[in-house]
XYZ file of C-alpha atoms in Angstrom:
726
model
C 0.000 0.000 0.000
C 1.207 3.494 -0.829
C 0.221 6.440 1.377
C 1.020 10.149 0.989
C 1.033 13.370 3.061
C -0.675 16.674 2.448
C 1.470 19.686 1.483
C 0.307 23.341 1.137
C 0.466 23.301 -2.649
C -1.934 20.341 -3.018
C -4.775 21.327 -5.311
C -7.723 19.096 -4.529
C -11.117 20.486 -5.537
C -13.795 17.813 -5.240
C -16.443 18.085 -7.966
C -19.446 20.005 -6.611
C -22.105 22.357 -7.860
C -21.510 26.025 -7.051
C -24.900 27.402 -6.212
C -24.546 31.143 -5.755
C -22.288 32.044 -8.710
C -24.624 29.987 -10.876
C -27.669 31.873 -9.587
C -26.028 35.220 -10.204
C -25.202 34.108 -13.752
C -28.860 33.270 -14.384
C -29.975 36.622 -12.905
C -27.531 38.368 -15.188
C -28.935 36.583 -18.193
C -32.519 37.491 -17.214
C -31.581 41.162 -16.814
C -29.803 41.217 -20.151
C -32.839 39.716 -21.862
C -35.014 42.629 -20.620
C -32.483 45.353 -21.448
C -30.714 44.165 -24.570
C -31.682 42.270 -27.663
C -28.634 40.379 -28.932
C -25.899 40.446 -26.218
C -28.061 39.022 -23.399
C -29.137 36.120 -25.620
C -25.542 35.265 -26.534
C -24.296 35.452 -22.909
C -27.185 33.289 -21.682
C -26.572 30.632 -24.332
C -22.856 30.473 -23.554
C -23.378 30.257 -19.807
C -26.134 27.674 -20.128
C -24.058 25.482 -22.455
C -21.050 25.620 -20.143
C -23.142 24.820 -17.098
C -24.992 22.026 -18.868
C -21.742 20.453 -20.018
C -20.330 20.708 -16.505
C -23.291 19.514 -14.452
C -25.134 17.274 -16.915
C -22.222 15.800 -18.856
C -18.741 16.206 -17.376
C -19.573 15.617 -13.704
C -21.821 12.554 -14.314
C -19.163 11.197 -16.669
C -16.503 11.735 -13.971
C -18.604 9.936 -11.363
C -19.324 7.114 -13.830
C -15.590 6.846 -14.583
C -14.737 6.632 -10.861
C -17.391 3.963 -10.321
C -16.215 1.965 -13.377
C -12.588 2.226 -12.262
C -13.430 1.026 -8.755
C -15.441 -1.853 -10.279
C -12.276 -2.942 -12.094
C -10.312 -2.787 -8.833
C -13.038 -4.774 -7.125
C -13.029 -7.481 -9.835
C -9.255 -7.748 -9.452
C -9.569 -7.974 -5.683
C -12.398 -10.549 -5.835
C -10.461 -12.711 -8.330
C -7.386 -12.675 -6.080
C -9.540 -13.383 -3.026
C -11.004 -16.440 -4.725
C -7.525 -17.542 -5.846
C -6.387 -17.267 -2.241
C -9.393 -18.898 -0.496
C -11.474 -20.809 -3.151
C -14.477 -20.033 -0.957
C -18.004 -19.992 -2.439
C -18.552 -16.597 -0.866
C -15.520 -15.193 -2.690
C -16.763 -16.661 -5.997
C -20.219 -15.172 -5.423
C -18.687 -11.770 -4.675
C -16.568 -12.044 -7.820
C -19.599 -12.794 -10.029
C -21.500 -9.849 -8.494
C -18.513 -7.569 -9.140
C -18.385 -8.662 -12.808
C -22.103 -7.922 -13.168
C -21.738 -4.434 -11.672
C -18.678 -3.842 -13.872
C -20.812 -4.550 -16.938
C -23.661 -2.305 -15.732
C -21.393 0.617 -14.850
C -19.464 0.139 -18.099
C -22.646 0.599 -20.122
C -23.517 3.772 -18.211
C -19.939 5.050 -18.623
C -19.961 4.466 -22.407
C -23.391 6.068 -22.785
C -22.115 9.332 -21.235
C -18.890 9.557 -23.274
C -20.290 10.748 -26.667
C -21.897 13.816 -25.092
C -18.493 15.206 -24.060
C -16.539 14.071 -27.117
C -14.582 11.312 -25.343
C -16.187 8.339 -27.073
C -12.899 6.972 -28.475
C -10.985 7.330 -25.174
C -13.877 5.764 -23.247
C -14.106 2.871 -25.743
C -10.365 2.176 -25.401
C -10.697 2.211 -21.608
C -13.703 -0.143 -21.787
C -11.746 -2.523 -24.063
C -8.923 -2.616 -21.510
C -11.456 -3.240 -18.723
C -13.030 -6.125 -20.678
C -9.550 -7.570 -21.283
C -8.938 -7.570 -17.546
C -12.354 -9.118 -16.922
C -11.323 -11.955 -19.289
C -8.030 -12.354 -17.404
C -9.875 -12.490 -14.062
C -12.276 -15.078 -15.507
C -9.253 -17.177 -16.547
C -7.860 -16.846 -13.005
C -11.138 -18.072 -11.494
C -11.383 -20.900 -14.052
C -7.836 -22.023 -13.235
C -8.652 -22.101 -9.520
C -11.858 -24.062 -10.143
C -9.735 -26.586 -12.068
C -7.322 -26.791 -9.093
C -4.485 -25.296 -11.145
C -2.811 -22.999 -8.542
C 0.287 -22.582 -10.688
C -1.699 -21.264 -13.698
C -3.763 -18.955 -11.463
C -0.612 -17.498 -9.920
C 0.932 -17.044 -13.369
C -2.124 -15.231 -14.722
C -2.196 -12.896 -11.707
C 1.521 -12.086 -11.863
C 2.217 -12.054 -15.601
C -1.055 -10.841 -17.137
C -3.327 -9.416 -14.420
C -0.916 -6.987 -12.797
C 0.397 -5.400 -16.056
C -3.156 -5.055 -17.394
C -4.346 -3.490 -14.108
C -1.446 -0.999 -14.230
C -2.358 -0.166 -17.839
C -6.014 0.378 -16.882
C -5.104 2.653 -13.969
C -2.869 4.718 -16.259
C -5.709 5.128 -18.765
C -8.119 6.027 -15.948
C -5.761 8.696 -14.664
C -5.421 10.114 -18.170
C -9.222 10.321 -18.535
C -9.545 11.882 -15.082
C -6.907 14.483 -15.912
C -8.619 15.280 -19.224
C -12.059 15.705 -17.630
C -10.599 17.764 -14.767
C -8.917 20.111 -17.238
C -12.158 20.599 -19.120
C -14.040 21.120 -15.846
C -11.569 23.790 -14.776
C -11.959 25.531 -18.132
C -15.752 25.450 -17.824
C -15.579 26.770 -14.267
C -13.439 29.641 -15.507
C -16.047 30.400 -18.164
C -18.801 30.216 -15.592
C -16.860 32.536 -13.277
C -16.544 35.078 -16.096
C -20.222 34.793 -16.780
C -20.898 35.170 -13.067
C -19.036 38.483 -13.061
C -21.038 39.652 -16.041
C -24.199 38.481 -14.329
C -23.344 40.480 -11.215
C -22.822 43.598 -13.332
C -26.128 43.149 -15.099
C -27.794 42.461 -11.741
C -26.765 45.909 -10.500
C -28.129 47.523 -13.658
C -31.319 45.536 -13.711
C -32.530 45.704 -10.125
C -35.987 46.357 -11.434
C -36.098 42.808 -12.602
C -35.863 41.454 -9.033
C -39.178 39.658 -9.113
C -38.272 37.804 -12.287
C -34.798 37.100 -10.896
C -36.334 35.689 -7.706
C -38.479 33.354 -9.776
C -35.453 32.169 -11.755
C -33.511 31.788 -8.478
C -36.226 29.574 -7.036
C -36.175 27.414 -10.179
C -32.375 27.095 -10.049
C -32.412 26.149 -6.363
C -34.890 23.362 -7.032
C -32.818 22.184 -9.978
C -29.593 22.167 -7.991
C -31.241 20.311 -5.128
C -32.313 17.661 -7.632
C -28.778 17.448 -9.037
C -27.322 17.249 -5.529
C -29.651 14.371 -4.782
C -28.437 12.493 -7.859
C -24.825 13.105 -6.897
C -25.448 11.919 -3.336
C -27.083 8.767 -4.691
C -24.041 8.014 -6.862
C -21.779 8.651 -3.890
C -23.786 6.208 -1.762
C -23.570 3.644 -4.532
C -19.819 4.168 -4.736
C -19.564 3.679 -0.962
C -21.459 0.380 -1.281
C -19.113 -0.803 -4.016
C -16.070 0.057 -1.912
C -17.495 -1.630 1.179
C -17.832 -4.930 -0.753
C -14.206 -4.977 -1.914
C -12.260 -7.636 0.115
C -9.356 -5.266 0.527
C -8.503 -1.815 1.870
C -9.438 0.990 -0.538
C -7.591 4.202 0.305
C -6.642 7.678 -0.818
C -3.769 9.798 0.501
C -2.256 13.187 -0.334
C 1.287 14.454 -0.505
C 4.656 12.776 -0.958
C 4.945 9.271 0.555
C 6.776 8.710 3.816
C 6.503 12.348 4.944
C 6.073 12.910 8.651
C 2.835 14.901 8.238
C 1.266 12.757 5.544
C -2.517 12.633 5.611
C -4.864 9.846 4.644
C -8.204 11.391 3.739
C -10.039 8.127 2.993
C -9.791 4.457 3.996
C -12.530 1.831 3.603
C -14.228 0.109 6.532
C -12.613 -3.216 5.570
C -9.488 -2.046 7.399
C -11.095 -3.017 10.707
C -11.940 -6.547 9.514
C -8.524 -7.092 7.931
C -6.184 -5.446 10.456
C -8.243 -4.640 13.543
C -7.493 -0.899 13.435
C -10.346 1.616 13.231
C -10.844 4.103 10.420
C -10.343 6.914 12.942
C -6.873 5.605 13.847
C -5.878 5.649 10.185
C -7.243 9.132 9.486
C -5.921 10.756 12.647
C -2.385 9.359 12.689
C 0.069 10.718 10.105
C 1.893 8.096 8.051
C -0.077 5.381 9.857
C 0.304 2.733 7.133
C 4.097 2.694 7.483
C 4.052 2.508 11.297
C 2.449 -0.962 11.207
C 4.689 -2.386 8.458
C 6.915 -5.246 9.660
C 10.278 -3.783 10.784
C 12.164 -5.874 8.228
C 9.990 -4.511 5.395
C 9.640 -0.829 6.350
C 12.623 0.520 4.411
C 11.793 -1.356 1.222
C 8.052 -0.557 1.386
C 8.770 3.168 1.850
C 11.282 3.183 -1.018
C 8.888 1.473 -3.432
C 6.073 3.865 -2.486
C 8.317 6.868 -3.108
C 9.455 5.438 -6.456
C 5.858 4.949 -7.630
C 4.953 8.500 -6.594
C 7.983 9.967 -8.363
C 7.396 7.970 -11.567
C 3.808 9.146 -11.871
C 2.668 5.721 -13.162
C 0.705 2.988 -11.331
C 2.704 0.474 -9.315
C 2.575 -2.366 -6.788
C 4.078 -2.786 -3.340
C 4.366 -6.069 -1.423
C 5.241 -6.197 2.280
C 4.048 -7.501 5.659
C 1.630 -5.708 7.968
C 1.271 -6.324 11.710
C -2.372 -6.567 12.784
C -3.672 -5.080 15.996
C -3.772 -8.520 17.651
C -0.147 -9.276 16.679
C -0.641 -11.418 13.572
C 1.502 -10.971 10.466
C -0.178 -10.580 7.074
C 1.407 -10.497 3.659
C -0.261 -7.732 1.625
C 0.055 -6.289 -1.849
C -0.971 -2.756 -2.749
C -2.016 -1.562 -6.184
C -1.782 2.218 -6.445
C -2.126 4.992 -9.005
C -0.774 8.539 -8.762
C -3.084 11.567 -8.519
C -1.955 14.590 -10.584
C -3.053 18.200 -10.363
C -4.045 20.292 -13.355
C -0.358 21.000 -14.047
C 0.451 17.324 -14.263
C 2.377 17.238 -10.988
C 1.893 14.248 -8.608
C -0.032 15.329 -5.520
C -1.279 12.070 -4.017
C -2.077 8.411 -4.522
C -5.058 6.117 -4.348
C -5.474 2.361 -4.621
C -6.395 -0.917 -2.937
C -4.362 -3.221 -0.688
C -5.176 -6.965 -0.545
C -4.363 -9.712 1.927
C -2.213 -12.253 0.026
C -1.093 -14.327 3.039
C -2.737 -17.500 1.735
C -1.298 -16.942 -1.732
C 2.223 -16.458 -0.342
C 1.834 -19.603 1.770
C 0.707 -21.550 -1.312
C 3.662 -20.251 -3.284
C 6.031 -21.300 -0.489
C 4.471 -24.763 -0.361
C 4.764 -25.015 -4.143
C 8.428 -24.054 -3.950
C 9.018 -26.745 -1.314
C 7.297 -29.309 -3.525
C 9.465 -28.257 -6.444
C 12.592 -28.653 -4.327
C 11.447 -32.073 -3.129
C 10.644 -33.191 -6.676
C 14.009 -31.925 -7.920
C 15.757 -33.860 -5.150
C 13.859 -37.061 -6.015
C 14.599 -36.741 -9.731
C 18.256 -35.914 -9.095
C 18.688 -39.034 -6.949
C 16.734 -41.390 -9.249
C 18.596 -44.389 -10.605
C 17.226 -43.908 -14.118
C 17.559 -41.082 -16.624
C 15.077 -38.206 -16.652
C 15.067 -35.179 -18.934
C 12.655 -32.330 -19.625
C 12.192 -30.630 -22.985
C 9.937 -27.844 -24.214
C 7.253 -28.267 -26.884
C 9.867 -27.895 -29.637
C 12.064 -30.626 -28.139
C 14.740 -28.278 -26.735
C 16.397 -29.777 -23.644
C 15.759 -27.876 -20.411
C 16.924 -30.367 -17.768
C 18.584 -33.768 -17.381
C 19.254 -35.538 -14.089
C 22.696 -36.931 -13.112
C 21.664 -40.526 -13.889
C 20.739 -39.488 -17.441
C 24.057 -37.676 -17.887
C 25.938 -40.754 -16.670
C 23.945 -43.104 -18.886
C 24.462 -41.073 -22.083
C 27.956 -39.766 -21.287
C 26.911 -36.117 -21.674
C 26.874 -33.284 -19.147
C 23.941 -30.907 -18.865
C 26.013 -27.893 -19.890
C 26.844 -29.421 -23.284
C 23.222 -30.392 -24.017
C 21.331 -27.355 -22.686
C 19.476 -25.531 -25.444
C 19.965 -28.342 -27.967
C 17.256 -30.440 -29.583
C 16.993 -33.773 -27.776
C 16.209 -35.816 -30.900
C 19.127 -34.400 -32.873
C 21.455 -34.841 -29.868
C 20.979 -38.497 -28.895
C 17.909 -39.946 -30.659
C 18.880 -39.407 -34.291
C 19.774 -42.988 -35.279
C 17.780 -46.212 -35.292
C 19.042 -49.496 -33.899
C 20.074 -50.635 -37.385
C 22.169 -47.468 -37.902
C 19.739 -45.750 -40.298
C 18.697 -42.122 -39.840
C 15.699 -41.483 -37.584
C 13.760 -38.376 -38.819
C 12.304 -36.272 -36.031
C 8.945 -36.285 -37.833
C 8.703 -40.038 -37.103
C 9.789 -39.750 -33.458
C 6.945 -40.787 -31.084
C 8.527 -38.856 -28.197
C 8.471 -35.636 -30.210
C 4.837 -36.190 -31.251
C 3.800 -37.050 -27.689
C 5.091 -33.678 -26.418
C 3.301 -31.815 -29.227
C -0.028 -33.639 -29.110
C -0.503 -34.206 -25.348
C -0.418 -37.988 -25.880
C 1.639 -40.054 -23.385
C 3.983 -42.613 -24.931
C 5.877 -45.620 -23.647
C 8.039 -48.001 -25.608
C 11.548 -49.112 -26.516
C 13.765 -46.649 -28.375
C 17.462 -46.394 -29.282
C 19.607 -43.592 -27.823
C 23.120 -42.742 -28.996
C 25.691 -42.057 -26.287
C 28.337 -39.338 -26.464
C 30.918 -41.890 -27.624
C 28.676 -43.035 -30.500
C 27.495 -46.246 -28.833
C 23.819 -47.066 -29.407
C 21.859 -48.473 -26.477
C 18.262 -49.723 -26.230
C 16.227 -47.792 -23.650
C 12.808 -48.210 -22.104
C 11.090 -44.797 -22.506
C 8.085 -43.256 -20.763
C 7.107 -39.806 -22.111
C 4.608 -37.693 -20.132
C 3.508 -34.369 -21.701
C 3.414 -31.219 -19.542
C -0.025 -29.632 -19.991
C -0.718 -26.036 -18.917
C -4.128 -24.448 -19.519
C -5.101 -27.301 -21.832
C -2.008 -26.917 -24.040
C 1.115 -29.073 -24.135
C 4.192 -27.014 -23.232
C 6.744 -29.824 -23.301
C 7.352 -33.257 -21.837
C 9.192 -35.168 -19.131
C 10.900 -38.321 -20.404
C 12.147 -41.155 -18.168
C 14.516 -43.643 -19.783
C 16.468 -46.691 -18.655
C 19.132 -48.809 -20.329
C 17.632 -52.254 -20.999
C 20.708 -53.824 -22.618
C 21.145 -56.224 -19.701
C 17.459 -57.086 -19.659
C 17.493 -57.900 -23.367
C 20.627 -60.015 -22.851
C 18.894 -61.980 -20.096
C 15.804 -62.427 -22.248
C 18.009 -63.803 -25.026
C 19.573 -66.221 -22.542
C 16.099 -67.233 -21.429
C 15.131 -67.880 -25.049
C 18.233 -70.020 -25.445
C 17.228 -71.962 -22.351
C 13.731 -72.548 -23.710
C 15.192 -73.830 -26.974
C 17.632 -76.036 -25.053
C 14.898 -77.441 -22.831
C 12.624 -78.106 -25.781
C 15.276 -80.030 -27.661
C 17.815 -81.456 -25.208
C 15.347 -82.510 -22.513
C 12.408 -83.624 -24.610
C 14.383 -85.949 -26.937
C 15.661 -88.336 -24.239
C 12.378 -88.029 -22.378
C 10.492 -89.086 -25.499
C 12.593 -92.223 -25.726
C 12.150 -92.894 -22.006
C 8.377 -92.522 -22.265
C 8.239 -94.719 -25.338
C 10.168 -97.601 -23.751
C 8.286 -97.312 -20.441
C 4.923 -97.466 -22.197
C 6.174 -100.416 -24.338
C 7.148 -102.285 -21.164
C 3.815 -101.380 -19.575
C 1.960 -102.761 -22.574
C 4.095 -105.933 -22.498
C 3.371 -106.397 -18.794
C -0.336 -105.971 -19.465
C -0.500 -108.405 -22.395
C 1.986 -110.986 -20.997
C 1.555 -110.885 -17.214
C 3.104 -114.324 -16.869
C 6.479 -112.941 -17.908
C 6.601 -110.247 -15.183
C 6.433 -110.670 -11.455
C 4.240 -108.198 -9.482
C 7.183 -106.077 -8.318
C 8.405 -105.621 -11.897
C 4.926 -104.675 -13.068
C 4.622 -102.099 -10.282
C 8.073 -100.709 -11.095
C 7.115 -100.372 -14.777
C 3.920 -98.464 -13.884
C 5.931 -96.198 -11.579
C 8.345 -95.556 -14.433
C 5.438 -94.588 -16.722
C 3.968 -92.240 -14.091
C 7.320 -90.577 -13.377
C 8.011 -90.113 -17.089
C 4.618 -88.431 -17.439
C 5.386 -86.289 -14.378
C 8.794 -85.312 -15.777
C 7.155 -84.259 -19.053
C 4.598 -82.199 -17.114
C 7.392 -80.482 -15.130
C 9.279 -79.623 -18.308
C 6.102 -78.255 -19.885
C 5.448 -76.128 -16.790
C 8.920 -74.616 -16.821
C 8.726 -73.955 -20.552
C 5.354 -72.230 -20.134
C 6.751 -70.243 -17.198
C 9.715 -69.068 -19.291
C 7.436 -68.149 -22.188
C 5.164 -66.178 -19.857
C 8.072 -64.207 -18.397
C 9.293 -63.258 -21.881
C 5.758 -62.661 -23.200
C 6.280 -65.372 -25.814
C 3.450 -67.712 -24.879
C 1.376 -67.938 -28.064
C -2.358 -68.496 -28.391
C -4.408 -69.734 -31.322
C -7.918 -68.392 -30.746
C -10.689 -70.286 -32.515
C -14.189 -71.623 -31.842
C -13.953 -74.296 -29.144
C -16.748 -76.746 -28.289
C -16.746 -76.764 -24.499
C -18.895 -79.901 -24.226
C -16.236 -81.989 -25.965
C -13.441 -80.577 -23.821
C -15.278 -80.956 -20.510
C -16.455 -84.468 -21.351
C -12.947 -85.517 -22.440
C -11.301 -84.078 -19.324
C -13.852 -85.738 -17.063
C -13.192 -89.085 -18.718
C -9.418 -88.544 -18.525
C -9.761 -87.876 -14.788
C -11.636 -91.177 -14.281
C -8.840 -93.061 -16.055
C -6.030 -91.269 -14.218
C -7.728 -91.462 -10.816
C -9.888 -94.623 -10.818
C -10.802 -94.135 -7.169
C -12.163 -90.595 -7.849
C -15.832 -89.840 -8.534
C -16.379 -87.171 -11.247
C -19.934 -85.838 -11.394
C -20.384 -83.585 -14.466
C -23.466 -81.415 -15.077
C -23.002 -80.080 -18.613
C -26.608 -79.628 -19.661
C -26.283 -75.870 -19.613
C -22.966 -75.776 -21.493
C -24.571 -75.153 -24.879
C -22.205 -72.415 -26.039
C -19.021 -72.362 -28.064
C -16.117 -70.458 -26.546
C -13.691 -68.215 -28.369
C -10.415 -69.566 -27.030
C -7.300 -71.704 -27.563
C -8.361 -75.373 -27.264
C -4.929 -76.652 -26.229
C -4.496 -74.009 -23.514
C -8.088 -74.366 -22.354
C -7.618 -78.152 -21.952
C -4.405 -77.414 -20.023
C -6.287 -75.068 -17.649
C -9.262 -77.387 -17.039
C -7.035 -80.459 -16.715
C -4.785 -78.775 -14.154
C -7.769 -77.627 -12.066
C -9.333 -81.108 -12.136
C -6.005 -82.800 -11.291
C -5.636 -80.478 -8.281
C -9.185 -81.288 -7.184
C -8.459 -85.025 -7.333
C -5.065 -84.771 -5.604
C -6.242 -82.665 -2.654
C -9.663 -84.244 -2.028
C -8.621 -86.922 0.445
C -8.880 -90.696 0.236
C -12.181 -90.756 -1.700
C -12.097 -87.773 -4.065
C -15.436 -86.461 -5.300
C -15.275 -83.777 -7.966
C -18.346 -81.842 -9.053
C -18.101 -80.196 -12.518
C -20.864 -77.665 -13.484
C -20.943 -75.536 -16.668
C -23.436 -72.741 -17.314
C -23.849 -69.685 -19.521
C -23.559 -66.036 -18.415
C -23.835 -62.862 -20.523
C -20.813 -63.035 -22.801
C -19.131 -65.864 -20.858
C -19.289 -69.559 -19.979
C -18.826 -70.284 -16.285
C -17.187 -73.613 -15.321
C -17.241 -74.633 -11.654
C -14.878 -77.374 -10.373
C -15.561 -78.309 -6.754
C -13.852 -80.948 -4.587
C -14.617 -82.486 -1.208
C -11.187 -81.877 0.322
C -10.387 -80.128 3.634
C -10.163 -76.730 1.932
C -7.338 -74.211 1.656
C -6.208 -72.696 4.965
C -7.260 -69.070 5.352
C -3.670 -67.919 5.769
C -2.725 -69.562 2.445
C -5.650 -68.259 0.375
C -4.146 -64.815 -0.534
C -1.121 -66.572 -2.059
C -2.802 -69.389 -4.009
C -1.991 -67.884 -7.421
C 1.541 -66.760 -6.528
C 4.519 -68.333 -8.236
C 6.330 -71.101 -6.266
C 3.920 -70.854 -3.334
C 2.820 -74.275 -2.035
C 1.427 -73.458 1.396
C 0.628 -76.315 3.735
C 0.322 -78.650 0.776
C 4.090 -78.500 0.492
C 4.330 -80.457 3.710
C 1.688 -83.013 2.703
C 2.093 -86.195 0.777
C 1.264 -84.392 -2.474
C 4.166 -83.202 -4.583
C 4.230 -80.052 -6.683
C 6.379 -77.136 -7.799
C 4.053 -74.312 -6.814
C 3.744 -72.948 -10.359
C 0.708 -74.809 -11.734
C -1.971 -72.421 -10.468
C 0.223 -69.416 -11.261
C 0.537 -70.504 -14.902
C -3.148 -71.433 -15.034
C -4.157 -67.977 -13.797
C -1.884 -66.272 -16.327
C -3.221 -68.342 -19.232
C -6.843 -67.627 -18.263
C -6.154 -63.905 -18.089
C -4.551 -63.878 -21.537
C -7.488 -65.800 -22.935
C -9.731 -62.955 -21.769
C -11.272 -64.866 -18.872
C -11.142 -64.907 -15.078
C -10.280 -67.509 -12.458
C -11.458 -67.226 -8.849
C -12.030 -69.612 -5.969
C -13.844 -70.060 -2.682
C -12.759 -72.475 0.026
C -14.134 -73.864 3.275
C -13.523 -76.977 5.409
C -16.145 -78.693 3.236
C -14.124 -78.250 0.026
C -12.739 -75.806 -2.537
C -14.482 -74.481 -5.646
C -12.573 -72.946 -8.557
C -14.707 -70.862 -10.963
C -13.418 -70.421 -14.499
C -15.074 -67.889 -16.832
C -14.121 -67.890 -20.545
C -15.506 -65.641 -23.315
C -18.339 -66.884 -25.502
C -18.164 -66.930 -29.277
C -21.110 -64.679 -30.168
C -21.724 -66.207 -33.612
C -21.629 -69.881 -32.607
C -21.081 -72.702 -35.138
C -23.314 -75.711 -35.017
C -22.519 -77.515 -31.801
C -25.119 -80.232 -32.140
C -22.473 -82.908 -32.460
C -21.310 -82.246 -28.935
C -22.670 -85.151 -26.891
C -23.691 -84.226 -23.360
C -21.665 -85.937 -20.699
C -22.988 -87.117 -17.419
C -21.182 -88.446 -14.434
């Protein structure tokens, strides 16, 4: 806030109607009419025109200008108040201020043509509408939760526009004041002439008295209109959530005088209006000691420059609190163009300063996190120019930030493909992501400072401000080692498929040949040999199953497990798997209810058999001495639901959260049943990639696994699928 003191040369003449000189001028005109023919008519016309322009045009225009100007200040204050508090009351006050700004603007523009200031008034109204648009953008940013954009609009667009508006207002005020002074001089001359004619035309006293009575009534009516506008102006000021003030003289003078301060000073600071008006230089006495020198210097600089300015400092309230405030002030000039005082509004910005401090702390914390990250991070603007790179990124690429700053990221280290061919920036997905506000993730090739090309995993996140992409943050990590390990894993899968399966195939073939020989020629084998042969067959089958599990696990980890989706008749699969279970586990009872399984699934038959077979094998293995498996299939919207329920002791509660985890065996690991702990993990993964779901429920009475697989909407003829019953 900027205050000023009163000096003897201050010329401050508030606009008011001068009754008695005006009356004498009218009397003079009446006398001249009765005594002269031409001269009295000319003097009357000139005096009447000057008075009409002053009282009916210039003064209403000046009051309308003051009201319009204060409306602008109020809109600015309400927008900042909402930015600081986000309270519904502040938003309501802001909307009311915008409405009154529009109303007063219309009245202001309607008065301008009469005094020949239509162009100047239109330019001022355009500036006011520009600021209203800026304030609307501030409020919209706050409603969207974008504190950073709101703060930027206030600091970078709102304040300069408000200063520009105040300068234009002061220019209009000075212009109207100059014209008012000229009209008052004309009226004074006419008053002198009127007085002279009054002496010569005393005989016209009765007529003069009549004219006097008419003028008194007219002036009373005008005074009433002026008082009404003043009351309206007081109401506008009282609604501003800031301190509106006016002071005279040079700032920081010992005898400075504040001739007006709004009532809001008591609500904001606790001091009364009387304390402000009666104590010279009061505003500076309550400034925080650390800010007094700077606040006084900025106030003096604004006064000396003659242009609007701002002043930010801390005030101490009457109850000892500290408030951050910001004052917006304009300089008052006399008719000679000399600065004689200042007026403006001072707002409480404590919440805004606190938000800015919190934002700065968050920025520092984020910078610390990024700087200590173990992967590369860089930031570029919308054109791809590098603005920041963290130490891990510098180390990974072999560059330092100083050598890359200001350079295009694509042309610096993303210019070549993996095969050595040129990589045009127009084809770069990172560059397009930053331009089009479209996040991107994928594998790219970066070129290090020494020319080495490395594969990197890239995540590009655009930076969006006010709905427009202004750049992007890119995180990248060298995946050379990961790709090497994946290649080794592929080699292992190939090795396992060839080197393990070939001898196992021979082993299975001979074991099954012996088993068949023992079955067809039992007299040639004793019981122990027959049992050993059957054990050999079972263990060969188990070894093949283990190899298949590990191969599937490796393919899942490298995302190389393939699927051949086609129409699959679920009745055939479920019936076959139920029959296979009866053969594999002769002591198990398999009860299948497939009457409702009338649909054809869209799936991979081999993988679907693997899933159902694994679930049914588990049900048989963990159901106790007399396994009883209940298989139910039914249709749901878009899916087929397959329920596999056993009569085992159930899965312990503490094991249930980990049933689908890799290598987890739970209490079953300590039982007589053997397993690797990967079967259900692989089953779950396969079901998910087939577009289905796998869940379970368990109790001491048994466990139920529920498999849901997608239906084929346009089903082929499934009439050949024979229903199976248990």
